[in-house]
């Protein structure tokens, strides 16, 4: 090294040391600052949260000011609870999480019109699609599922995400920050329904304020122009439709220093968790359902599902401790809490937390503990009389109340499906059959967005809507005690409050009954237009008045094939220039009668054969598509891109068009059901499998092994996948039947073994006595 | 793993003991020296020679001839079928049990397990019948013992092949009883998980004792009649 180099070296060393010292000092200060927020001082009470509300600009909110902004959790809660740490938690960090954890319930995109039930998850769970891969932006995802999200995550995207998708309306709606109140609010004012409504109104930045009962929020961001910004203030030109969202705070909860009182829980109440995590049997009365045995014993969800400020919830599955590095998690598994065993079966965990009893498991062979999870015997509904259909909060939109009905029956979620989990133990799972339209290229199946399918399908997917529009239009001109109906097959179709149609079965009616439009009055169904002679001098003038009303009402429907007409005995009624025009029917219409549309001089019935056939076929079922519709839509999709193969997945099978244009179905991995392990509800010990003996599961007709599961989906078809319960376990059904059969003779077998053991033991004992007697010389003298 | 090690070691020990006994009682060169090292060398040489000789003689045909020549086929009908069931079930139990215990981490499962359970029942029944009707042939008639230091001298204990055979028989019967018991108890609603674990291990080690005593008995029976 040169002299100059040697002289420079000490300075460089000093500079490096200074930089390192500064950096270390900075880190230490940062750590100290963070730890100040994170470390508990030991006090077990919850401090009164009388705190100033701050908005998203970190400005103090004065509730009495004009147009105050909604409060921001980042700046209101953040000063004491580091917001950045919180938002990395389990409920908010799916998009950025490094580890996926045990598979959980995916988000299910359900679109009845296109028959889509698509499992989605930002976590890489088997069977679930990455929302980005199917073209869903964070904005789309938030609008789809924000109703059951606690803010944060996709609802609070990064600036890069916002800039990458200018078509999204983040600048109008704002971001839905982590909603601390969704879980920690003890106030009865916390309203998940309000949250859902605010999210659907795109009032994202206002949703927490409204749902928490902090203030009343009016207006809808979804109706504002995309150029609107929160600093633009109210829309002075429109006070009815495009009303800007605004907050009216509950001033009674503020003190004179503008501090707001939050009534908070450290451990969230069960109701807060259940707002998004309820699972209940479909069609079961609430009073007859039981809660989880742990809840019944007085435990709260958060007693076991704990977390620190990082909100990395303990999920409670075996292997979680090793996966997350959170050693405490090992004591909150079933085995950890009740047996004191780690996932590896070592007695390394302190058992009995929260008073967990030690299970006896008397007479249960060891193999059950090796091959089954605890939940197999203890959780979910008993596998009696087949599988249980349940509805979950997130899949079936439960817990949102209002004028409209939010809850849906589809997607069909089934439990308990016993399948091997990631630890190769048989455990109960929930199951859903995916259903979606997709591009099929090579081996890759890429689901299509419902909007793309709908655009390609045109009118094919709209029979219900078209018939509903007719019935709703007619309903406008009928008396209160009259309801327009369509009778087709053995069903009566009537309009409902949601603008759709409800189908009711007509007992005793024939399935091939010709379509008939009528008016239901009391228990009778009268023809829409009574039979009368238009040429008669004494005809009832009210009839023609009613005809005019019908035609005017039908004329309001958009997208009809032509103007509405009514033909009665070669007399044509139609509206011309707003007046009823009565004329002799032209020769082409001489043979027709009834209500319909006039198109290029031809008479078309009110509903086409296709519409009637389609709605009648689906009436009384849950299905939303017929095979005919699927074939037509696949044909329509193939016209959009002739070199691409399109498929539809439903009921465990993949449907595609053959070269001859027929609908063909086959198996495919993409059509396989999606499953995820269930843990709750845990049943009491007396209701666990095995309590009544081995034959709870091991019998010839065991529900546990041999219940049949049929694929289900939006498509009305017989071509569905059929699976036996044992097939999900990876076990041979024949062997299990044979093994089950052996339990018929097992009592005799036990008696035989017992007798043999007693006899052999007696003889061995006697022989031993004899030997000893001779050795001792007792028997020699005999 | 521990069970596998113990099984292999005990099987090797029994083989060594039985083969050395045969070497000692049938070969003149065994007594030509008093040096243990020399005896051991001669034993190893004899063992290698016999291994080669037997392997040359061994063939499916030779085995078939051996099986056909067994006295079993000439027994009265009841006794013959009793023996077939007894030996057959025991061979299947030992083969399936040890194979799965030693080489399959999951242990016995599936159809082999069902077969094992069924063969176990048959074995227990046959063993009971054999003990009732044949046990009397294996009653030892020792002289009344006198209290002296000779009781501690193995050479004066009167350990003969016939007595070892009798001991092996009763050990086999006792192990059979323990096998039956350890199969039966876990099927009854009596034992908790630690009890089940104990019975599982107990069944395995009872099986090991049973197999070793059966091997000793059969070896002594087979080679005891053909002294030069």
PDB file of C-alpha atoms in Angstrom, chain A residues 341 345 347 358-366 369-371 420 694 731 734-736 738-739 742 746 749-761 763-764 767 770-771 774-777 780, chain B residues 105-107 109-111 113-114 117-118 120-122 124-125 127-128 131-132 139-145 170 173-174 176-177 180-181 183-184 186-194 196-198 200:
ATOM      1  CA  UNK A 341     -47.624 -32.690  23.381  1.00  0.00           C
ATOM      2  CA  UNK A 345     -45.589 -35.949  19.932  1.00  0.00           C
ATOM      3  CA  UNK A 347     -44.197 -33.988  26.006  1.00  0.00           C
ATOM      4  CA  UNK A 358     -56.749 -34.407  30.061  1.00  0.00           C
ATOM      5  CA  UNK A 359     -58.624 -36.863  27.834  1.00  0.00           C
ATOM      6  CA  UNK A 360     -58.952 -40.498  28.901  1.00  0.00           C
ATOM      7  CA  UNK A 361     -59.368 -42.044  25.444  1.00  0.00           C
ATOM      8  CA  UNK A 362     -60.088 -45.364  27.143  1.00  0.00           C
ATOM      9  CA  UNK A 363     -59.961 -48.283  24.740  1.00  0.00           C
ATOM     10  CA  UNK A 364     -58.981 -46.233  21.684  1.00  0.00           C
ATOM     11  CA  UNK A 365     -56.210 -48.075  19.795  1.00  0.00           C
ATOM     12  CA  UNK A 366     -53.001 -46.114  19.272  1.00  0.00           C
ATOM     13  CA  UNK A 369     -53.727 -41.010  17.315  1.00  0.00           C
ATOM     14  CA  UNK A 370     -51.178 -41.533  14.558  1.00  0.00           C
ATOM     15  CA  UNK A 371     -53.509 -41.464  11.588  1.00  0.00           C
ATOM     16  CA  UNK A 420     -55.622 -36.115   4.703  1.00  0.00           C
ATOM     17  CA  UNK A 694     -65.726 -48.897  17.128  1.00  0.00           C
ATOM     18  CA  UNK A 731     -58.279 -45.355   1.594  1.00  0.00           C
ATOM     19  CA  UNK A 734     -63.375 -52.408  -0.327  1.00  0.00           C
ATOM     20  CA  UNK A 735     -60.913 -52.883   2.499  1.00  0.00           C
ATOM     21  CA  UNK A 736     -62.906 -50.628   4.804  1.00  0.00           C
ATOM     22  CA  UNK A 738     -64.196 -55.842   4.773  1.00  0.00           C
ATOM     23  CA  UNK A 739     -62.694 -54.359   7.912  1.00  0.00           C
ATOM     24  CA  UNK A 742     -64.960 -57.942  10.898  1.00  0.00           C
ATOM     25  CA  UNK A 746     -65.387 -59.061  16.988  1.00  0.00           C
ATOM     26  CA  UNK A 749     -63.526 -63.017  18.823  1.00  0.00           C
ATOM     27  CA  UNK A 750     -62.898 -61.251  22.112  1.00  0.00           C
ATOM     28  CA  UNK A 751     -64.697 -64.010  24.031  1.00  0.00           C
ATOM     29  CA  UNK A 752     -62.640 -66.703  22.259  1.00  0.00           C
ATOM     30  CA  UNK A 753     -59.405 -64.865  23.007  1.00  0.00           C
ATOM     31  CA  UNK A 754     -60.459 -64.382  26.616  1.00  0.00           C
ATOM     32  CA  UNK A 755     -61.300 -68.075  27.108  1.00  0.00           C
ATOM     33  CA  UNK A 756     -58.047 -69.149  25.444  1.00  0.00           C
ATOM     34  CA  UNK A 757     -56.048 -66.769  27.602  1.00  0.00           C
ATOM     35  CA  UNK A 758     -57.682 -68.035  30.802  1.00  0.00           C
ATOM     36  CA  UNK A 759     -57.219 -71.714  29.905  1.00  0.00           C
ATOM     37  CA  UNK A 760     -53.608 -71.334  28.797  1.00  0.00           C
ATOM     38  CA  UNK A 761     -52.763 -69.195  31.790  1.00  0.00           C
ATOM     39  CA  UNK A 763     -52.350 -74.631  32.578  1.00  0.00           C
ATOM     40  CA  UNK A 764     -49.092 -72.709  32.603  1.00  0.00           C
ATOM     41  CA  UNK A 767     -47.356 -76.741  35.162  1.00  0.00           C
ATOM     42  CA  UNK A 770     -46.059 -78.998  39.408  1.00  0.00           C
ATOM     43  CA  UNK A 771     -42.470 -78.176  38.548  1.00  0.00           C
ATOM     44  CA  UNK A 774     -41.320 -81.717  42.352  1.00  0.00           C
ATOM     45  CA  UNK A 775     -38.288 -79.472  42.751  1.00  0.00           C
ATOM     46  CA  UNK A 776     -39.207 -78.920  46.359  1.00  0.00           C
ATOM     47  CA  UNK A 777     -39.956 -82.609  46.827  1.00  0.00           C
ATOM     48  CA  UNK A 780     -42.328 -86.942  45.119  1.00  0.00           C
TER      49      UNK A 780
ATOM     50  CA  UNK B 105     -42.376 -47.436   9.554  1.00  0.00           C
ATOM     51  CA  UNK B 106     -46.148 -47.298   9.586  1.00  0.00           C
ATOM     52  CA  UNK B 107     -46.340 -50.767  11.156  1.00  0.00           C
ATOM     53  CA  UNK B 109     -51.897 -52.167   8.388  1.00  0.00           C
ATOM     54  CA  UNK B 110     -54.429 -53.066   5.739  1.00  0.00           C
ATOM     55  CA  UNK B 111     -55.170 -56.614   4.664  1.00  0.00           C
ATOM     56  CA  UNK B 113     -53.347 -56.603   9.612  1.00  0.00           C
ATOM     57  CA  UNK B 114     -56.734 -58.235   9.142  1.00  0.00           C
ATOM     58  CA  UNK B 117     -55.820 -60.581  13.661  1.00  0.00           C
ATOM     59  CA  UNK B 118     -57.558 -63.607  12.187  1.00  0.00           C
ATOM     60  CA  UNK B 120     -54.008 -64.550  15.981  1.00  0.00           C
ATOM     61  CA  UNK B 121     -57.400 -65.951  16.934  1.00  0.00           C
ATOM     62  CA  UNK B 122     -56.620 -69.258  15.252  1.00  0.00           C
ATOM     63  CA  UNK B 124     -54.691 -68.766  20.363  1.00  0.00           C
ATOM     64  CA  UNK B 125     -57.321 -71.483  19.904  1.00  0.00           C
ATOM     65  CA  UNK B 127     -52.331 -73.211  21.355  1.00  0.00           C
ATOM     66  CA  UNK B 128     -55.013 -73.814  23.942  1.00  0.00           C
ATOM     67  CA  UNK B 131     -51.528 -77.180  25.805  1.00  0.00           C
ATOM     68  CA  UNK B 132     -54.554 -79.166  26.973  1.00  0.00           C
ATOM     69  CA  UNK B 139     -43.813 -81.851  32.121  1.00  0.00           C
ATOM     70  CA  UNK B 140     -40.332 -81.866  33.571  1.00  0.00           C
ATOM     71  CA  UNK B 141     -39.558 -84.380  36.306  1.00  0.00           C
ATOM     72  CA  UNK B 142     -36.661 -82.895  38.193  1.00  0.00           C
ATOM     73  CA  UNK B 143     -35.198 -84.563  41.210  1.00  0.00           C
ATOM     74  CA  UNK B 144     -35.939 -82.817  44.470  1.00  0.00           C
ATOM     75  CA  UNK B 145     -33.254 -80.240  44.833  1.00  0.00           C
ATOM     76  CA  UNK B 170     -43.419 -73.668  28.291  1.00  0.00           C
ATOM     77  CA  UNK B 173     -46.837 -71.222  25.816  1.00  0.00           C
ATOM     78  CA  UNK B 174     -46.359 -68.431  28.348  1.00  0.00           C
ATOM     79  CA  UNK B 176     -48.488 -67.181  23.650  1.00  0.00           C
ATOM     80  CA  UNK B 177     -50.627 -66.345  26.664  1.00  0.00           C
ATOM     81  CA  UNK B 180     -53.233 -63.256  23.560  1.00  0.00           C
ATOM     82  CA  UNK B 181     -53.619 -61.024  26.581  1.00  0.00           C
ATOM     83  CA  UNK B 183     -54.046 -58.431  21.893  1.00  0.00           C
ATOM     84  CA  UNK B 184     -57.239 -58.731  23.898  1.00  0.00           C
ATOM     85  CA  UNK B 186     -56.425 -53.068  23.968  1.00  0.00           C
ATOM     86  CA  UNK B 187     -59.702 -54.159  22.374  1.00  0.00           C
ATOM     87  CA  UNK B 188     -61.561 -53.718  25.636  1.00  0.00           C
ATOM     88  CA  UNK B 189     -62.585 -50.339  27.046  1.00  0.00           C
ATOM     89  CA  UNK B 190     -60.100 -50.593  29.900  1.00  0.00           C
ATOM     90  CA  UNK B 191     -56.806 -49.034  28.959  1.00  0.00           C
ATOM     91  CA  UNK B 192     -56.039 -45.386  28.467  1.00  0.00           C
ATOM     92  CA  UNK B 193     -53.447 -44.175  26.014  1.00  0.00           C
ATOM     93  CA  UNK B 194     -50.370 -44.975  28.171  1.00  0.00           C
ATOM     94  CA  UNK B 196     -52.390 -48.912  25.096  1.00  0.00           C
ATOM     95  CA  UNK B 197     -48.814 -47.864  24.399  1.00  0.00           C
ATOM     96  CA  UNK B 198     -47.493 -50.306  26.987  1.00  0.00           C
ATOM     97  CA  UNK B 200     -48.399 -52.412  22.076  1.00  0.00           C
TER      98      UNK B 200
END
